[in-house]
Coordinates of C-alpha atoms and ligand atoms in Angstrom, one line a residue:
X23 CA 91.1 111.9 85.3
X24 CA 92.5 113.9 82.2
X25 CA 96.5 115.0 82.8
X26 CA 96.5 117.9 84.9
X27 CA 98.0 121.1 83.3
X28 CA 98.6 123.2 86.7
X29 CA 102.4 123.3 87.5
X30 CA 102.5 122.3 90.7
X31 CA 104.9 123.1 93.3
X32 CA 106.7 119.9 93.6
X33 CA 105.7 118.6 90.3
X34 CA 103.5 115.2 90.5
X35 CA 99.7 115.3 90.7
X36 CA 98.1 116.1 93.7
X37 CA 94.8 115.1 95.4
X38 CA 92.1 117.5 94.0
X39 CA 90.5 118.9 97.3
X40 CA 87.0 119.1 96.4
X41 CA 85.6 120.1 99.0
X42 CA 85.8 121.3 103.1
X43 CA 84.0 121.1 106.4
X44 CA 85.2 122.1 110.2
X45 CA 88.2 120.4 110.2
X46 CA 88.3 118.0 107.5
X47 CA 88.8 119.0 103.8
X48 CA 87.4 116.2 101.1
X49 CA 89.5 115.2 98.2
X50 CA 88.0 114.1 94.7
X51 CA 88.8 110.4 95.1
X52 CA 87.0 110.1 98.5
X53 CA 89.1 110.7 101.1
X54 CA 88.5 112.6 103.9
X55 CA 91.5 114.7 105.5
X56 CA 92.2 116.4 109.0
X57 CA 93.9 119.5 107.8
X58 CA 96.1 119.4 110.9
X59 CA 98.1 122.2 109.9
X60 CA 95.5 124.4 107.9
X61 CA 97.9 124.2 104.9
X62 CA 100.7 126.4 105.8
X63 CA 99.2 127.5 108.9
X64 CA 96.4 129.9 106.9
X65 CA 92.8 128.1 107.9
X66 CA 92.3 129.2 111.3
X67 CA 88.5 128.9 110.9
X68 CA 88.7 125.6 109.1
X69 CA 86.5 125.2 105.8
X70 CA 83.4 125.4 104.7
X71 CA 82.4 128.6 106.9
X72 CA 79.0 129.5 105.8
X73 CA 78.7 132.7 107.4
X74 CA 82.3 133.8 105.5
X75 CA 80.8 132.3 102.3
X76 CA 77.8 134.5 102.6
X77 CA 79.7 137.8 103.3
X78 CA 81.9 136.9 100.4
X79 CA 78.9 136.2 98.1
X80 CA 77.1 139.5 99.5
X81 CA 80.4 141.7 98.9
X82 CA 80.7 140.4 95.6
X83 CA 77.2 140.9 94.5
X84 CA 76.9 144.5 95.8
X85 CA 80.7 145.5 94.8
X86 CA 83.2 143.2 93.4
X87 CA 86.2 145.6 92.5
X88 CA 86.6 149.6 92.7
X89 CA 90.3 151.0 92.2
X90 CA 91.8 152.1 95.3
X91 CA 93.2 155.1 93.3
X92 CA 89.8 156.8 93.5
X93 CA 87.6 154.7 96.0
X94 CA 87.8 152.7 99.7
X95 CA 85.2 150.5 100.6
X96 CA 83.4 149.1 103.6
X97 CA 84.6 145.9 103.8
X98 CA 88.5 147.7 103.7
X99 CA 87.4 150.4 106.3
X100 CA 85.9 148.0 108.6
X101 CA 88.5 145.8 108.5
X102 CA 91.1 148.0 109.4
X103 CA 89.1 149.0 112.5
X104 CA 88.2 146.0 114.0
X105 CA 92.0 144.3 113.2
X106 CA 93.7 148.5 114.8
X107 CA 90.5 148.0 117.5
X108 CA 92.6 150.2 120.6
X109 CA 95.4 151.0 118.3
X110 CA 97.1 147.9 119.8
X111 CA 101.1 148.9 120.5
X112 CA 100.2 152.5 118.5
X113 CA 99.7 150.5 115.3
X114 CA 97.1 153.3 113.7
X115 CA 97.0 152.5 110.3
X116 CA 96.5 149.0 107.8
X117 CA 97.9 148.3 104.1
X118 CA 96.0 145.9 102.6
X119 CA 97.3 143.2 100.1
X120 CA 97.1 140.2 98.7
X121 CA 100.0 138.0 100.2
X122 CA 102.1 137.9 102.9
X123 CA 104.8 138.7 99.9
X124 CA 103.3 141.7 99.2
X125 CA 102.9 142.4 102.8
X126 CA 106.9 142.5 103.5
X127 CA 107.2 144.8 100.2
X128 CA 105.6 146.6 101.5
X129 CA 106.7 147.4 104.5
X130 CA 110.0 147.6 103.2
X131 CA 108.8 150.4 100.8
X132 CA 107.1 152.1 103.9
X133 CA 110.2 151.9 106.1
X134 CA 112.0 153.4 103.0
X135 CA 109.8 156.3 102.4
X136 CA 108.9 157.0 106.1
X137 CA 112.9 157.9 106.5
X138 CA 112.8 159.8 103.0
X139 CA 109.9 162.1 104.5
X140 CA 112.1 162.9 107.8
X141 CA 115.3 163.8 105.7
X142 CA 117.2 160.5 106.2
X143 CA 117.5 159.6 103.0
X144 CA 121.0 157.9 103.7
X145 CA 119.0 155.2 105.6
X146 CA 118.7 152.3 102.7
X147 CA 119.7 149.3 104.7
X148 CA 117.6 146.1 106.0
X149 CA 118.7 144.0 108.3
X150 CA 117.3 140.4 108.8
X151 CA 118.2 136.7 109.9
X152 CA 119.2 133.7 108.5
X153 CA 116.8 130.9 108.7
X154 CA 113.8 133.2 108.5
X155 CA 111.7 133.6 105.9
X156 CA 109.5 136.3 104.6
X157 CA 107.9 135.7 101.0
X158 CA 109.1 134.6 97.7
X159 CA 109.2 138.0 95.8
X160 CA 112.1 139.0 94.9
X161 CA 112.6 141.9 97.7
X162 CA 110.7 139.4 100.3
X163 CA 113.1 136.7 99.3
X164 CA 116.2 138.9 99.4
X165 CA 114.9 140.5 102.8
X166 CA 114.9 136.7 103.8
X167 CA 117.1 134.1 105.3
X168 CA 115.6 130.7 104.0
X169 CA 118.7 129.8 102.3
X170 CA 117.2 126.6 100.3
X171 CA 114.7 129.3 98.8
X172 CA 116.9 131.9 98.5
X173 CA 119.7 129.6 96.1
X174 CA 118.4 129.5 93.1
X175 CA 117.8 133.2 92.8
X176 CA 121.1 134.5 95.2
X177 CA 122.4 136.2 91.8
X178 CA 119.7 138.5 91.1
X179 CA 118.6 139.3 94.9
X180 CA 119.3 142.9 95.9
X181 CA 122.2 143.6 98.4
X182 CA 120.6 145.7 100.3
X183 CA 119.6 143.1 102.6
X184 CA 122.1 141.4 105.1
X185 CA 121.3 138.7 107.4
X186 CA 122.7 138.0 111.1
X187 CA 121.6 134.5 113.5
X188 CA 118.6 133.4 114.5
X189 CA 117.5 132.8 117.9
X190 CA 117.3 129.4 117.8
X191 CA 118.2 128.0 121.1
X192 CA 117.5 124.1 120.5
X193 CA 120.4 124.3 117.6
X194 CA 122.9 127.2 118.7
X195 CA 122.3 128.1 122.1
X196 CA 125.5 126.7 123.9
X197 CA 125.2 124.1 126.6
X198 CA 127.3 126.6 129.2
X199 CA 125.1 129.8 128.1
X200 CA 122.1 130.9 130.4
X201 CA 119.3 132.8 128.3
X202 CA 120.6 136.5 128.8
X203 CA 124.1 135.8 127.8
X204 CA 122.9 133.6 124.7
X205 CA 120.8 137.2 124.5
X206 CA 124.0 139.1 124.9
X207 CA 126.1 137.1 122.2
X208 CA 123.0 137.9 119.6
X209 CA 122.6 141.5 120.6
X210 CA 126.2 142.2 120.5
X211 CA 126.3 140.6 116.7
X212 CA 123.3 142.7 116.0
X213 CA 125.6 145.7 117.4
X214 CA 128.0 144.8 115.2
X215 CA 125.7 144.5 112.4
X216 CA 124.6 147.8 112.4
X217 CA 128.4 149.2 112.9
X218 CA 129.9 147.5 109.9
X219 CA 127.0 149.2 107.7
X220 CA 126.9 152.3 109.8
X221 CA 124.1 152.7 112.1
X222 CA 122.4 155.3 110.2
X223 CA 122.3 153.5 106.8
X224 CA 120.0 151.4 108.7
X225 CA 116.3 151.2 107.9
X226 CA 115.1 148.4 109.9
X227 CA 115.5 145.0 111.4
X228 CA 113.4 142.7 110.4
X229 CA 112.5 139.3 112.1
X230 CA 109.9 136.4 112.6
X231 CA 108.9 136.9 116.5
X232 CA 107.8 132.9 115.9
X233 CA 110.4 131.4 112.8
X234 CA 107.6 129.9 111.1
X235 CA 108.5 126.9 108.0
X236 CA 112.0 127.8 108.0
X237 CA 112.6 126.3 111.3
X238 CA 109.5 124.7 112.8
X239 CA 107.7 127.0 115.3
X240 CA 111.0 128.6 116.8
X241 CA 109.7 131.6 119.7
X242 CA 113.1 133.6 121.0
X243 CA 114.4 132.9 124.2
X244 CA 113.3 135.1 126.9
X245 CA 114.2 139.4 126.6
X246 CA 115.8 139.2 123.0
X247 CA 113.3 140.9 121.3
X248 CA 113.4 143.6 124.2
X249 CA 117.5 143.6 123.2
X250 CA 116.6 144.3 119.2
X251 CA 114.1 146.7 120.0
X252 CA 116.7 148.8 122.5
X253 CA 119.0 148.5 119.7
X254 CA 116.5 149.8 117.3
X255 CA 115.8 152.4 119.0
X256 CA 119.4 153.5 119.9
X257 CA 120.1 153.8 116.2
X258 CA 116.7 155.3 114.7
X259 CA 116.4 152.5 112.9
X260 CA 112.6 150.5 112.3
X261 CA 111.5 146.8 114.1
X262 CA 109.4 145.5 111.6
X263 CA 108.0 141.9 112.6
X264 CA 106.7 139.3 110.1
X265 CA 103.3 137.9 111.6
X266 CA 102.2 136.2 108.3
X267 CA 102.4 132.8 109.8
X268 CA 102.2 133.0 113.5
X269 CA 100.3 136.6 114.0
X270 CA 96.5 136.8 114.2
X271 CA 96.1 134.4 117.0
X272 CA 97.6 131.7 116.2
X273 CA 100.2 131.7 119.4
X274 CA 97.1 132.0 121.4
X275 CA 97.8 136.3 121.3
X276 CA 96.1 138.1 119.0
X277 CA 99.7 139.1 118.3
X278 CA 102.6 137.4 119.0
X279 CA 104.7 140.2 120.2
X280 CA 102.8 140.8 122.9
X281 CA 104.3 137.8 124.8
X282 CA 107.8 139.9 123.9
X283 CA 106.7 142.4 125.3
X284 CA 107.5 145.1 123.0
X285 CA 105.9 146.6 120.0
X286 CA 107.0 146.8 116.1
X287 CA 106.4 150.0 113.9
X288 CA 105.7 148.0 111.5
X289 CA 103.7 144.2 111.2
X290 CA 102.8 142.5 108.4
X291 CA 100.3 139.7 108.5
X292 CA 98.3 137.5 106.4
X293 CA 97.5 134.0 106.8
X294 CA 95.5 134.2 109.8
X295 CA 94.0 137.7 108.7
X296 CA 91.7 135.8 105.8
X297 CA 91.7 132.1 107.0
X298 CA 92.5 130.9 103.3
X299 CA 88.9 132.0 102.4
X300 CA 90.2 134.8 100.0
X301 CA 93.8 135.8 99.5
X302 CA 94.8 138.8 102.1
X303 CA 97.5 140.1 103.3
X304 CA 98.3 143.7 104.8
X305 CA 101.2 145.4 107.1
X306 CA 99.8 147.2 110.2
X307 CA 101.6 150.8 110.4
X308 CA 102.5 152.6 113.7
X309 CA 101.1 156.1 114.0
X310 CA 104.4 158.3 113.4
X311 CA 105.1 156.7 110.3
X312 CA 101.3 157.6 108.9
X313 CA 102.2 161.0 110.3
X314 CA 105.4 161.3 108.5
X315 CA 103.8 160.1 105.4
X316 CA 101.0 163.1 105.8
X317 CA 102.8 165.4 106.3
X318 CA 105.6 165.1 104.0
X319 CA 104.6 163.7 100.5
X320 CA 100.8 162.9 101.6
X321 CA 100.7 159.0 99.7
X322 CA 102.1 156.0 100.1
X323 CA 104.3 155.7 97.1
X324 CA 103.4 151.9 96.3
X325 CA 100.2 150.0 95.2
X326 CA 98.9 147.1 93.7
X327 CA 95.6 146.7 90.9
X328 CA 94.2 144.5 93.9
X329 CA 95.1 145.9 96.8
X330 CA 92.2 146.6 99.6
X331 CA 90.5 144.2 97.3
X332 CA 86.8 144.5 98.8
X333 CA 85.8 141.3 98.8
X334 CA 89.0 139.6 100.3
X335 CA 88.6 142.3 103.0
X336 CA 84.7 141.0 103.4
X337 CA 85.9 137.8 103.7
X338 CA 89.2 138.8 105.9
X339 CA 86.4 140.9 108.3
X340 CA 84.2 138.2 108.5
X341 CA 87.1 136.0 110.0
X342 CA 88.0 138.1 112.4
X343 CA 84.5 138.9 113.8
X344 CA 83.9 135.3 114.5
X345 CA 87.5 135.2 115.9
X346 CA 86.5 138.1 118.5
X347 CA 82.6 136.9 118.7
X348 CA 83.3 133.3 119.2
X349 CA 86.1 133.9 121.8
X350 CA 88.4 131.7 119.5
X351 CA 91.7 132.8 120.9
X352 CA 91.0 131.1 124.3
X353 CA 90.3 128.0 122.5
X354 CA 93.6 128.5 121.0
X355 CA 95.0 129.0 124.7
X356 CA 93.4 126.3 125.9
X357 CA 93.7 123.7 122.7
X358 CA 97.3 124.6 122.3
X359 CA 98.2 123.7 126.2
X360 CA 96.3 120.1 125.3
X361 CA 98.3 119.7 122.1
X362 CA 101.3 120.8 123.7
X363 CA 101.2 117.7 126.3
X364 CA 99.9 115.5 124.2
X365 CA 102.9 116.1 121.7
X366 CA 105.5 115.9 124.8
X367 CA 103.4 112.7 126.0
X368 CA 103.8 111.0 122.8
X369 CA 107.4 112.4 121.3
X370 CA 109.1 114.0 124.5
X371 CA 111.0 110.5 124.5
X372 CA 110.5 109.6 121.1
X373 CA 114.3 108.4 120.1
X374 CA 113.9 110.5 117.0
X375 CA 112.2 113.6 117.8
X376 CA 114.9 116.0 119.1
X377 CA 112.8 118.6 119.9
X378 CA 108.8 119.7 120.4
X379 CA 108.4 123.1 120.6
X380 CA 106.1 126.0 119.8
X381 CA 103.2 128.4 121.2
X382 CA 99.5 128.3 120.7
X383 CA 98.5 126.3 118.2
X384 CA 101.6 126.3 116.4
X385 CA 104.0 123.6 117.1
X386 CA 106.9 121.5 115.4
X387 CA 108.8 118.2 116.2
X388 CA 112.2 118.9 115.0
X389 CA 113.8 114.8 114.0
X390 CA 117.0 113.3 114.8
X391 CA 118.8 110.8 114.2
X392 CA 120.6 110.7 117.7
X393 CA 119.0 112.8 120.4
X394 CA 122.1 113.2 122.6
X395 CA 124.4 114.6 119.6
X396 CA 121.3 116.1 118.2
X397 CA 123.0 114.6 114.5
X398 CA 120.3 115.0 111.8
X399 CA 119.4 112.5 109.1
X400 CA 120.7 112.3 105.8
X401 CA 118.6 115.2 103.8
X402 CA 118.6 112.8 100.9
X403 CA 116.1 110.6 102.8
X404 CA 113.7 113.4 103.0
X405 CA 112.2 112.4 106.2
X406 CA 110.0 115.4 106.2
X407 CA 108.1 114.4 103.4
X408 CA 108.4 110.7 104.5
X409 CA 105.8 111.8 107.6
X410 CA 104.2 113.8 105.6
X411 CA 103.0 111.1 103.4
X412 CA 102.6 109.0 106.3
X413 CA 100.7 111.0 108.1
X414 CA 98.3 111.9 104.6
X415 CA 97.9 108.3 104.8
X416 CA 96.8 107.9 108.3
X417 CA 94.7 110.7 107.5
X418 CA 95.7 114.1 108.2
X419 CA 97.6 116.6 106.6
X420 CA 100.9 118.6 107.7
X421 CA 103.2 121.0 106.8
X422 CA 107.0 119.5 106.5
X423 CA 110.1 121.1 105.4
X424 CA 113.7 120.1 105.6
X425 CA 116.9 122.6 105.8
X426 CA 115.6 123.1 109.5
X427 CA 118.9 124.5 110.6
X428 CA 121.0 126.1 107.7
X429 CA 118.5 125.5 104.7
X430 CA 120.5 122.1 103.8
X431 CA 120.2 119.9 107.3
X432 CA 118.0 118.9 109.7
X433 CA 113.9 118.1 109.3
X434 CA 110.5 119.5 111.4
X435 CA 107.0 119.1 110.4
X436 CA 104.6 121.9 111.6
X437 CA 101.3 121.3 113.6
X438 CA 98.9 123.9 113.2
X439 CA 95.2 123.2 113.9
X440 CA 92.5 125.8 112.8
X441 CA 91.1 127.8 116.7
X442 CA 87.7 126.0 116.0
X443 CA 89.7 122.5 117.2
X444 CA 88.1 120.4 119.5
X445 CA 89.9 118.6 122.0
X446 CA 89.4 115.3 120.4
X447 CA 90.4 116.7 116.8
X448 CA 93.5 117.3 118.8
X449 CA 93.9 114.0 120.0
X450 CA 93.4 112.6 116.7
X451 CA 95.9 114.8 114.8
X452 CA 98.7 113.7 117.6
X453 CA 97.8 109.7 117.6
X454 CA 97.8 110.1 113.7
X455 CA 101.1 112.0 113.5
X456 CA 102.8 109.4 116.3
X457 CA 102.0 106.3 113.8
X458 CA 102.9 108.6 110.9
X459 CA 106.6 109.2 112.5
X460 CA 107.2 105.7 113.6
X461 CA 106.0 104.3 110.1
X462 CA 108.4 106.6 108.1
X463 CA 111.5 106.2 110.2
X464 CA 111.2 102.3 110.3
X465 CA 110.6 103.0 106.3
X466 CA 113.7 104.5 105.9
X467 CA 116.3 102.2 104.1
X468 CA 118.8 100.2 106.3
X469 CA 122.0 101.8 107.0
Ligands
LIG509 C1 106.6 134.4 107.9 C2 106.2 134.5 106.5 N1 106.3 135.6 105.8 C3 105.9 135.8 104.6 C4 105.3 134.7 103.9 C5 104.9 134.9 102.5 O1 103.5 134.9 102.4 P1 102.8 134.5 101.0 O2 103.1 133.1 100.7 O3 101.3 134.7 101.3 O4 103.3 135.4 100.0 C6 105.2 133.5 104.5 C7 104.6 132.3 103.8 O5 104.7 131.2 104.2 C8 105.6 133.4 105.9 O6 105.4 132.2 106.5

């Protein structure tokens, strides 16, 4: 093969996927891969969907491209009805993008302007959370709290973000706190939050309701989002929830703050919007703020040369009618309770695998070197990446990433099979896996 001139991510060369059926993607020297985690939990449909592939090839023979500036089109018109289809939580309204990046900017930018229209111009702070992670744009990344992403840049990241805990009960829940006063604790810091800035500098809080990479498939514990939504509300200030990674399905709700039970004003999604099968991303937009927007300025100060792009929104509404058509999500229900005991069959003892946790089909093992002290491994064994390639090796293909609890410690791999799963895909993905975490911690160099 001739050098490769792509820069990739973690330098190297990787396998050239060639090609992609159901589960399985197809790599240019042979091999054939369970793509156990749909890359970063984006192909919920798997690959190879012919029907997508047609309505992609249809939108882009009738209409490739017409500038939002002067035009909608179908594909964008329909997709925003069947994704707002009951106007579910009074979300009225969809942004379409081309990242989940460009989602979180925008809803930022929204948030801003929504309290510029109502004469609140003061308001021009965000609120956010360590160990969460929103995009890699330079306002996604500042609005962030994935402190091994955020380094590198820290100088040039804008301070209008600040960032409080996470609800992360496996790693600072203490042993003597119940759920509501672990709730209390992260409520009364959020409090605090918005007194030190001043309540009404507050735009918005803005939060993961499932911590995706960052920290491995982390769901709050029980009533806090109902806490940061009173608090919210008590100060006039926005909830705007991140669904890139674990919205559209993937917990097994079409959303995942409906097992919260509350609502956001604002929700971005992406990854499970377009299944990987064109790049999309959009932020779903409560009804006052639309309002506010028409009947102050009359425009959404903001836009991209691709936004609404018509075929990514063919391909995006073309997911989502096989989602609904196909009754995927209760194969996600039901997939995700099979993975869920197959992963506590196989690691709930496992010496080294301090935790299993997650919703849906999206779930994490969280390593340890010691279970009882929950002490991690040295981060300069990479054990992440050590299953990772243990796992590629056995087969299928996972999502890793280290810095699990303060962007420097800890390890977790995610689990995230596309809804078309079968029940012995599952069963394959978790034997693999076991042999792939057993191989790379007996790999690991004597201490
Ligand atoms: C929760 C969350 N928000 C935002 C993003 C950024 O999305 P993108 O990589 O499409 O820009 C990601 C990507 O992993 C994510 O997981």
């Amino acid at each position: 093969m001739t050098q490769s001139r792509v820069l990739h991510r973690s330098g190297g060369a990787p396998p050239v996927a060639v090609s992609g059926e159901g589960i399985y993607l197809h790599t240019a020297d042979g091999r054939k891969i369970i793509d156990g985690s749909g890359g970063a939990a984006v192909a919920c449909l798997g690959h190879g969907n012919r029907r997508i592939a047609e309505a992609i090839g249809r939108q882009a023979a009738a209409m490739a491209y017409a500038h939002t500036g002067t035009f909608s089109s179908q594909s964008a018109e329909d997709l925003a009805h069947i994704v707002l289809d009951g106007e579910p939580g009074g979300l009225t309204h969809a942004y379409f993008c081309s990242s989940g990046s460009e989602g979180t900017e925008a809803a930022l930018k929204l948030a801003r302007q929504y309290f510029v229209e109502i004469g609140q111009n003061q308001r021009a702070h965000v609120i956010a959370r360590r160990q969460g992670y929103h995009g890699n744009t330079l306002g996604a990344l500042a609005a962030g709290g994935n402190m091994m992403r955020r380094a590198l840049y820290e100088p040039i990241l804008s301070p209008a973000f600040s960032l409080v805990s996470p609800c992360f009960a496996y790693r600072f829940q203490r042993d003597d706190e119940s759920d509501a006063q672990y709730v209390a604790r992260l409520g009364d810091e959020l409090e605090a939050e918005f007194q030190r800035l001043g309540p009404d500098t507050v735009m918005a809080f803005l939060a993961e309701p499932v911590v995706g990479a960052t920290t491995g498939c982390v769901a709050a514990v029980p009533g806090y989002f109902k806490r940061v939504r009173e608090i919210c509300d008590r100060h006039g200030a926005l909830l705007i929830l991140d669904e890139v990674m674990c919205g559209m399905g993937r917990t097994g709700t079409m959303h995942a703050w409906e097992q919260e039970g509350i609502t956001p004003d604002l929700q971005v999604v992406a990854k499970g919007l377009g299944g990987g099968y064109q790049p999309i991303g959009g932020v779903l937009i409560s009804g006052r703020i639309v309002q506010a927007i028409t009947n102050g300025s009359g425009g959404f100060m903001h836009g991209h040369t691709y936004q609404a792009h018509p075929v990514a929104c063919a391909a995006a509404l073309e997911v989502q009618r096989i989602i609904r058509e196909d009754n995927l999500l209760e194969n996600v229900r039901a997939m995700g309770a099979r993975l869920e005991t197959a992963l506590t069959e196989r690691f709930g003892n496992h010496r080294h695998v301090g935790d299993v946790r997650g919703r849906g089909l999206f779930w994490a093992l969280e390593f340890v070197q010691d279970r009882a002290s929950k002490q991690v491994f040295d981060p300069a064994l990479k054990l992440n990446e050590r299953v990772k390639r243990e796992a590629f090796d056995r087969g299928v293909a996972l999502y890793p990433m280290n810095g699990t609890i303060d962007g420097k410690r800890g390890d977790h791999i995610i689990i995230a099979p596309p809804y078309i799963a079968t029940a012995a895909d599952i069963d394959a993905i978790v034997d693999r896996l076991g042999g792939a975490v057993d191989a790379a911690i007996a790999g690991l160099p004597a201490t």
